[in-house]
Amino acid sequence: MVVATLFIMATGTLRGQNTAQLSADTILLGDQTILSIPRSNVYPSVDQLNQNGIEALRQEFDSARGMMQTTLTSFEPGVHYIKLNENDSLPLTVLDINVDTTTAEIRDITPIENVPYTFGEIFRWILLGLGIGVLSFTGWWAYSHRRKIPLLAAFSAPVDTRTPMERALDNLETLRKKQLWQSGRTKEYHTELTDTVRTFIEESTGIHATEMTSEECVNALMGESVSADTTTLLRNVFITADLVKFAKREPLPYEHQRTYDNAVEFVKKAWEETHGREEEKDA
């Protein structure tokens, strides 16, 4: 009988060492307590412990003690039971904070007051305004006198002194060196070629060629004293390019070269016909 009693007591002691416990089973509203669960038990997750007015804040394992520790709190007064599993639960008493309204003075929220500006704050705004004014004036003066200042002139963007014809011929030569159609980029080649020609027309005659269809551009150019032979060169350039861009036609190698040659010849002749006479008069 004595042996059986000692066995039961020893077993109860072991179970007591393996049960979950709270660092404090009574807390004030909003205070925290720590739930410790031994290694041998199943650990409920944070989501599982968010129950019955209890909020689980964080969870970490104490390897030194072999305990899973979860920090708990509650904002609802009363006795709450922390359910650990289907059979076990722990009570946690949450006490409300009593306020003695007979001695505590309760006041309304104080409205926002307009605080006058100090001299230091006003002075800083004045300095900021003066600084912006000085910088603006300095920038305007430097820009208006940039040609007279060697350092500013050195950083100024170079002025393109080429004529529209020279610029167009240079761009066409750059296009030729890219070898776009040779590498299968046919549409890109003819698009860049016609864009160069349209830009030349716009810069040399004032016709908004970049906003016109191919036929509109040819007809507008005929009204600028450009010969029929020259406009025929332009029309041939546009016909081939439009077939490539809109009909997905793949020209033969000689057609690519012929279109390029027509574009170069058109630029030279159109410039001569529209500006050659003016240059002779100036001379």
mmCIF file of C-alpha atoms in Angstrom:
data_model
loop_
_atom_site.group_PDB
_atom_site.id
_atom_site.type_symbol
_atom_site.label_atom_id
_atom_site.label_comp_id
_atom_site.label_asym_id
_atom_site.label_seq_id
_atom_site.Cartn_x
_atom_site.Cartn_y
_atom_site.Cartn_z
ATOM 1 C CA MET A 1 0.000 0.000 0.000
ATOM 2 C CA VAL A 2 2.833 2.363 0.881
ATOM 3 C CA VAL A 3 4.675 1.471 -2.339
ATOM 4 C CA ALA A 4 1.564 2.185 -4.405
ATOM 5 C CA THR A 5 1.094 5.531 -2.701
ATOM 6 C CA LEU A 6 4.716 6.518 -3.373
ATOM 7 C CA PHE A 7 4.348 5.518 -7.052
ATOM 8 C CA ILE A 8 1.239 7.632 -7.448
ATOM 9 C CA MET A 9 2.946 10.592 -5.798
ATOM 10 C CA ALA A 10 6.004 10.238 -8.050
ATOM 11 C CA THR A 11 3.817 10.011 -11.142
ATOM 12 C CA GLY A 12 1.878 13.090 -10.089
ATOM 13 C CA THR A 13 5.157 14.956 -9.562
ATOM 14 C CA LEU A 14 6.354 14.077 -13.036
ATOM 15 C CA ARG A 15 3.055 15.186 -14.573
ATOM 16 C CA GLY A 16 3.251 18.413 -12.650
ATOM 17 C CA GLN A 17 6.643 19.099 -14.191
ATOM 18 C CA ASN A 18 5.240 18.571 -17.679
ATOM 19 C CA THR A 19 2.108 20.735 -17.405
ATOM 20 C CA ALA A 20 1.632 24.166 -18.998
ATOM 21 C CA GLN A 21 1.784 27.160 -16.679
ATOM 22 C CA LEU A 22 1.352 30.933 -16.709
ATOM 23 C CA SER A 23 3.885 33.349 -15.285
ATOM 24 C CA ALA A 24 0.890 35.187 -13.811
ATOM 25 C CA ASP A 25 -2.682 33.897 -13.809
ATOM 26 C CA THR A 26 -4.080 37.332 -12.875
ATOM 27 C CA ILE A 27 -3.191 40.470 -14.834
ATOM 28 C CA LEU A 28 -4.511 43.987 -15.288
ATOM 29 C CA LEU A 29 -6.236 44.983 -18.484
ATOM 30 C CA GLY A 30 -3.579 45.233 -21.232
ATOM 31 C CA ASP A 31 -0.783 43.653 -19.150
ATOM 32 C CA GLN A 32 1.102 40.581 -20.351
ATOM 33 C CA THR A 33 1.723 37.069 -19.066
ATOM 34 C CA ILE A 34 3.861 34.241 -20.431
ATOM 35 C CA LEU A 35 2.465 30.789 -21.173
ATOM 36 C CA SER A 36 5.166 28.101 -20.843
ATOM 37 C CA ILE A 37 4.612 24.611 -22.310
ATOM 38 C CA PRO A 38 7.196 21.820 -21.801
ATOM 39 C CA ARG A 39 9.003 20.092 -24.654
ATOM 40 C CA SER A 40 7.050 16.842 -24.284
ATOM 41 C CA ASN A 41 3.675 18.464 -24.959
ATOM 42 C CA VAL A 42 2.061 19.620 -28.205
ATOM 43 C CA TYR A 43 2.522 23.341 -28.783
ATOM 44 C CA PRO A 44 -0.542 25.327 -29.863
ATOM 45 C CA SER A 45 0.258 27.980 -32.469
ATOM 46 C CA VAL A 46 -0.210 31.734 -32.067
ATOM 47 C CA ASP A 47 -3.397 31.588 -34.157
ATOM 48 C CA GLN A 48 -4.782 28.788 -31.985
ATOM 49 C CA LEU A 49 -4.136 30.796 -28.814
ATOM 50 C CA ASN A 50 -6.016 33.844 -30.145
ATOM 51 C CA GLN A 51 -9.252 32.756 -28.448
ATOM 52 C CA ASN A 52 -11.807 33.686 -25.816
ATOM 53 C CA GLY A 53 -10.646 37.288 -25.464
ATOM 54 C CA ILE A 54 -6.960 36.276 -25.330
ATOM 55 C CA GLU A 55 -4.422 37.744 -27.771
ATOM 56 C CA ALA A 56 -1.124 35.921 -28.461
ATOM 57 C CA LEU A 57 1.603 38.469 -29.215
ATOM 58 C CA ARG A 58 4.700 36.390 -29.944
ATOM 59 C CA GLN A 59 6.093 32.898 -29.492
ATOM 60 C CA GLU A 60 9.651 31.649 -28.987
ATOM 61 C CA PHE A 61 11.358 28.473 -27.772
ATOM 62 C CA ASP A 62 13.517 28.571 -24.624
ATOM 63 C CA SER A 63 16.103 25.892 -25.403
ATOM 64 C CA ALA A 64 17.729 26.160 -21.962
ATOM 65 C CA ARG A 65 14.515 25.212 -20.173
ATOM 66 C CA GLY A 66 13.009 23.182 -22.986
ATOM 67 C CA MET A 67 9.922 25.378 -22.976
ATOM 68 C CA MET A 68 7.788 26.961 -25.698
ATOM 69 C CA GLN A 69 6.925 30.413 -24.357
ATOM 70 C CA THR A 70 4.064 32.501 -25.700
ATOM 71 C CA THR A 71 3.406 36.079 -24.589
ATOM 72 C CA LEU A 72 -0.310 36.692 -23.994
ATOM 73 C CA THR A 73 -2.442 39.718 -23.199
ATOM 74 C CA SER A 74 -6.120 40.651 -23.042
ATOM 75 C CA PHE A 75 -8.189 43.812 -23.243
ATOM 76 C CA GLU A 76 -11.396 42.220 -21.996
ATOM 77 C CA PRO A 77 -11.915 42.000 -18.201
ATOM 78 C CA GLY A 78 -13.084 38.720 -16.688
ATOM 79 C CA VAL A 79 -11.946 35.120 -16.419
ATOM 80 C CA HIS A 80 -10.735 33.663 -19.717
ATOM 81 C CA TYR A 81 -9.892 30.017 -20.292
ATOM 82 C CA ILE A 82 -6.877 29.331 -22.490
ATOM 83 C CA LYS A 83 -7.647 26.118 -24.357
ATOM 84 C CA LEU A 84 -4.462 24.097 -24.836
ATOM 85 C CA ASN A 85 -6.060 20.995 -26.338
ATOM 86 C CA GLU A 86 -9.388 19.165 -26.282
ATOM 87 C CA ASN A 87 -9.077 18.301 -22.583
ATOM 88 C CA ASP A 88 -6.835 20.912 -20.964
ATOM 89 C CA SER A 89 -7.278 24.647 -20.403
ATOM 90 C CA LEU A 90 -5.835 27.294 -18.093
ATOM 91 C CA PRO A 91 -7.809 30.123 -16.479
ATOM 92 C CA LEU A 92 -6.537 33.695 -16.838
ATOM 93 C CA THR A 93 -8.155 36.458 -14.801
ATOM 94 C CA VAL A 94 -8.057 39.931 -16.335
ATOM 95 C CA LEU A 95 -8.844 42.770 -13.940
ATOM 96 C CA ASP A 96 -10.364 46.019 -15.144
ATOM 97 C CA ILE A 97 -8.709 49.317 -14.190
ATOM 98 C CA ASN A 98 -11.021 51.227 -11.935
ATOM 99 C CA VAL A 99 -11.042 55.013 -12.267
ATOM 100 C CA ASP A 100 -12.291 57.028 -9.340
ATOM 101 C CA THR A 101 -14.371 59.666 -11.083
ATOM 102 C CA THR A 102 -15.005 61.453 -7.803
ATOM 103 C CA THR A 103 -11.373 62.487 -7.440
ATOM 104 C CA ALA A 104 -10.077 62.283 -11.030
ATOM 105 C CA GLU A 105 -10.666 65.414 -13.076
ATOM 106 C CA ILE A 106 -11.900 64.560 -16.571
ATOM 107 C CA ARG A 107 -11.398 67.301 -19.121
ATOM 108 C CA ASP A 108 -12.322 67.765 -22.759
ATOM 109 C CA ILE A 109 -9.630 67.535 -25.400
ATOM 110 C CA THR A 110 -7.868 70.869 -25.701
ATOM 111 C CA PRO A 111 -8.446 72.457 -29.128
ATOM 112 C CA ILE A 112 -5.516 73.250 -31.396
ATOM 113 C CA GLU A 113 -4.033 76.642 -30.680
ATOM 114 C CA ASN A 114 -2.477 78.918 -33.290
ATOM 115 C CA VAL A 115 1.054 79.698 -32.162
ATOM 116 C CA PRO A 116 2.447 82.949 -33.598
ATOM 117 C CA TYR A 117 5.561 82.777 -35.762
ATOM 118 C CA THR A 118 8.812 83.667 -34.076
ATOM 119 C CA PHE A 119 11.330 86.108 -35.513
ATOM 120 C CA GLY A 120 13.737 83.260 -36.243
ATOM 121 C CA GLU A 121 11.138 81.396 -38.319
ATOM 122 C CA ILE A 122 10.228 84.535 -40.309
ATOM 123 C CA PHE A 123 13.908 85.341 -40.862
ATOM 124 C CA ARG A 124 14.557 81.869 -42.283
ATOM 125 C CA TRP A 125 11.744 82.322 -44.833
ATOM 126 C CA ILE A 126 13.177 85.707 -45.809
ATOM 127 C CA LEU A 127 16.613 84.175 -46.341
ATOM 128 C CA LEU A 128 15.097 81.356 -48.404
ATOM 129 C CA GLY A 129 13.282 83.842 -50.641
ATOM 130 C CA LEU A 130 16.424 85.933 -51.113
ATOM 131 C CA GLY A 131 18.425 82.811 -51.942
ATOM 132 C CA ILE A 132 15.931 81.707 -54.588
ATOM 133 C CA GLY A 133 15.912 85.214 -56.058
ATOM 134 C CA VAL A 134 19.716 85.388 -56.232
ATOM 135 C CA LEU A 135 19.960 81.943 -57.851
ATOM 136 C CA SER A 136 17.259 82.807 -60.396
ATOM 137 C CA PHE A 137 18.930 86.088 -61.334
ATOM 138 C CA THR A 138 22.353 84.419 -61.570
ATOM 139 C CA GLY A 139 20.976 81.699 -63.838
ATOM 140 C CA TRP A 140 19.228 84.226 -66.100
ATOM 141 C CA TRP A 141 22.308 86.445 -66.311
ATOM 142 C CA ALA A 142 24.624 83.511 -67.054
ATOM 143 C CA TYR A 143 22.288 82.219 -69.775
ATOM 144 C CA SER A 144 21.956 85.641 -71.447
ATOM 145 C CA HIS A 145 25.747 86.201 -71.357
ATOM 146 C CA ARG A 146 26.810 82.622 -72.087
ATOM 147 C CA ARG A 147 28.590 83.589 -75.328
ATOM 148 C CA LYS A 148 30.688 86.152 -73.490
ATOM 149 C CA ILE A 149 31.773 83.705 -70.795
ATOM 150 C CA PRO A 150 34.346 81.182 -72.114
ATOM 151 C CA LEU A 151 33.580 78.582 -69.447
ATOM 152 C CA LEU A 152 29.840 78.624 -70.129
ATOM 153 C CA ALA A 153 30.400 78.626 -73.869
ATOM 154 C CA ALA A 154 32.547 75.520 -73.505
ATOM 155 C CA PHE A 155 29.654 73.653 -71.878
ATOM 156 C CA SER A 156 27.001 74.951 -74.302
ATOM 157 C CA ALA A 157 25.600 72.523 -76.843
ATOM 158 C CA PRO A 158 27.395 72.848 -80.197
ATOM 159 C CA VAL A 159 25.434 74.657 -82.879
ATOM 160 C CA ASP A 160 24.710 72.578 -85.987
ATOM 161 C CA THR A 161 25.827 74.812 -88.860
ATOM 162 C CA ARG A 162 25.102 72.258 -91.575
ATOM 163 C CA THR A 163 22.471 72.959 -94.174
ATOM 164 C CA PRO A 164 19.394 70.663 -94.330
ATOM 165 C CA MET A 165 20.922 69.007 -97.403
ATOM 166 C CA GLU A 166 24.235 68.323 -95.643
ATOM 167 C CA ARG A 167 22.459 67.016 -92.581
ATOM 168 C CA ALA A 168 20.235 64.712 -94.656
ATOM 169 C CA LEU A 169 23.170 63.347 -96.680
ATOM 170 C CA ASP A 170 25.138 62.690 -93.472
ATOM 171 C CA ASN A 171 22.170 60.828 -91.964
ATOM 172 C CA LEU A 172 21.732 58.774 -95.136
ATOM 173 C CA GLU A 173 25.413 57.837 -95.067
ATOM 174 C CA THR A 174 25.085 56.794 -91.416
ATOM 175 C CA LEU A 175 22.068 54.676 -92.380
ATOM 176 C CA ARG A 176 24.043 52.976 -95.171
ATOM 177 C CA LYS A 177 26.820 52.014 -92.765
ATOM 178 C CA LYS A 178 24.333 50.380 -90.380
ATOM 179 C CA GLN A 179 23.575 47.712 -93.037
ATOM 180 C CA LEU A 180 20.054 47.200 -91.715
ATOM 181 C CA TRP A 181 18.489 45.505 -94.726
ATOM 182 C CA GLN A 182 21.549 43.264 -95.093
ATOM 183 C CA SER A 183 20.847 41.925 -91.592
ATOM 184 C CA GLY A 184 17.119 41.373 -92.235
ATOM 185 C CA ARG A 185 15.845 44.607 -90.654
ATOM 186 C CA THR A 186 14.138 45.721 -93.858
ATOM 187 C CA LYS A 187 11.237 47.654 -92.353
ATOM 188 C CA GLU A 188 13.529 49.554 -89.983
ATOM 189 C CA TYR A 189 15.808 50.466 -92.881
ATOM 190 C CA HIS A 190 13.063 51.930 -95.083
ATOM 191 C CA THR A 191 11.378 53.676 -92.141
ATOM 192 C CA GLU A 192 14.575 55.470 -91.181
ATOM 193 C CA LEU A 193 15.300 56.323 -94.832
ATOM 194 C CA THR A 194 11.886 57.931 -95.437
ATOM 195 C CA ASP A 195 12.002 59.710 -92.050
ATOM 196 C CA THR A 196 15.299 61.291 -93.104
ATOM 197 C CA VAL A 197 13.828 62.428 -96.416
ATOM 198 C CA ARG A 198 10.681 63.832 -94.771
ATOM 199 C CA THR A 199 12.739 65.745 -92.213
ATOM 200 C CA PHE A 200 14.842 67.209 -95.041
ATOM 201 C CA ILE A 201 11.711 68.388 -96.854
ATOM 202 C CA GLU A 202 10.342 69.956 -93.684
ATOM 203 C CA GLU A 203 13.596 71.762 -92.855
ATOM 204 C CA SER A 204 14.283 72.974 -96.394
ATOM 205 C CA THR A 205 10.787 74.000 -97.535
ATOM 206 C CA GLY A 206 8.630 74.345 -94.430
ATOM 207 C CA ILE A 207 6.217 71.666 -95.666
ATOM 208 C CA HIS A 208 4.993 69.499 -92.745
ATOM 209 C CA ALA A 209 6.096 66.342 -94.502
ATOM 210 C CA THR A 210 6.290 64.257 -91.324
ATOM 211 C CA GLU A 211 2.527 64.682 -90.873
ATOM 212 C CA MET A 212 1.525 63.881 -94.498
ATOM 213 C CA THR A 213 0.934 60.731 -96.456
ATOM 214 C CA SER A 214 3.399 59.884 -99.188
ATOM 215 C CA GLU A 215 1.194 61.218 -102.000
ATOM 216 C CA GLU A 216 0.322 64.403 -100.075
ATOM 217 C CA CYS A 217 4.005 65.044 -99.538
ATOM 218 C CA VAL A 218 4.808 64.644 -103.267
ATOM 219 C CA ASN A 219 1.939 66.921 -104.309
ATOM 220 C CA ALA A 220 2.932 69.598 -101.794
ATOM 221 C CA LEU A 221 6.514 69.513 -103.026
ATOM 222 C CA MET A 222 5.430 70.042 -106.630
ATOM 223 C CA GLY A 223 4.080 73.433 -105.569
ATOM 224 C CA GLU A 224 7.546 74.475 -104.392
ATOM 225 C CA SER A 225 9.080 74.785 -107.909
ATOM 226 C CA VAL A 226 10.514 71.274 -107.723
ATOM 227 C CA SER A 227 10.739 69.593 -111.122
ATOM 228 C CA ALA A 228 8.745 66.541 -112.146
ATOM 229 C CA ASP A 229 11.912 64.453 -112.457
ATOM 230 C CA THR A 230 12.872 65.278 -108.862
ATOM 231 C CA THR A 231 9.418 64.502 -107.471
ATOM 232 C CA THR A 232 9.465 61.216 -109.423
ATOM 233 C CA LEU A 233 12.598 60.246 -107.477
ATOM 234 C CA LEU A 234 10.739 60.960 -104.221
ATOM 235 C CA ARG A 235 7.654 59.043 -105.362
ATOM 236 C CA ASN A 236 9.776 55.969 -106.167
ATOM 237 C CA VAL A 237 11.366 56.117 -102.697
ATOM 238 C CA PHE A 238 7.934 56.274 -101.051
ATOM 239 C CA ILE A 239 6.436 53.482 -103.215
ATOM 240 C CA THR A 240 9.114 50.963 -102.247
ATOM 241 C CA ALA A 241 9.072 51.998 -98.586
ATOM 242 C CA ASP A 242 5.265 51.821 -98.336
ATOM 243 C CA LEU A 243 5.222 48.337 -99.860
ATOM 244 C CA VAL A 244 7.716 47.213 -97.240
ATOM 245 C CA LYS A 245 5.996 48.902 -94.270
ATOM 246 C CA PHE A 246 2.371 48.208 -95.122
ATOM 247 C CA ALA A 247 2.346 45.257 -97.534
ATOM 248 C CA LYS A 248 5.282 43.430 -95.907
ATOM 249 C CA ARG A 249 7.018 43.116 -99.264
ATOM 250 C CA GLU A 250 10.668 42.021 -99.265
ATOM 251 C CA PRO A 251 12.557 43.918 -102.016
ATOM 252 C CA LEU A 252 15.485 42.427 -103.859
ATOM 253 C CA PRO A 253 18.987 43.637 -102.954
ATOM 254 C CA TYR A 254 19.250 45.912 -105.997
ATOM 255 C CA GLU A 255 15.899 47.517 -105.072
ATOM 256 C CA HIS A 256 17.227 48.447 -101.632
ATOM 257 C CA GLN A 257 20.246 50.100 -103.236
ATOM 258 C CA ARG A 258 18.161 51.834 -105.915
ATOM 259 C CA THR A 259 15.846 53.307 -103.268
ATOM 260 C CA TYR A 260 18.843 54.590 -101.342
ATOM 261 C CA ASP A 261 20.385 56.132 -104.475
ATOM 262 C CA ASN A 262 17.049 57.766 -105.352
ATOM 263 C CA ALA A 263 16.860 59.307 -101.880
ATOM 264 C CA VAL A 264 20.393 60.745 -102.139
ATOM 265 C CA GLU A 265 19.756 62.120 -105.638
ATOM 266 C CA PHE A 266 16.419 63.604 -104.576
ATOM 267 C CA VAL A 267 17.979 65.469 -101.647
ATOM 268 C CA LYS A 268 20.682 66.988 -103.867
ATOM 269 C CA LYS A 269 18.337 67.997 -106.690
ATOM 270 C CA ALA A 270 15.560 69.303 -104.436
ATOM 271 C CA TRP A 271 18.034 71.471 -102.537
ATOM 272 C CA GLU A 272 19.516 72.801 -105.746
ATOM 273 C CA GLU A 273 16.101 73.591 -107.201
ATOM 274 C CA THR A 274 14.723 75.266 -104.058
ATOM 275 C CA HIS A 275 17.890 77.015 -102.796
ATOM 276 C CA GLY A 276 20.283 77.160 -105.727
ATOM 277 C CA ARG A 277 18.749 80.331 -107.143
ATOM 278 C CA GLU A 278 18.833 82.069 -103.755
ATOM 279 C CA GLU A 279 22.535 81.250 -103.356
ATOM 280 C CA GLU A 280 23.255 82.647 -106.856
ATOM 281 C CA LYS A 281 21.437 85.893 -105.984
ATOM 282 C CA ASP A 282 23.368 86.221 -102.730
ATOM 283 C CA ALA A 283 26.627 85.681 -104.602
#
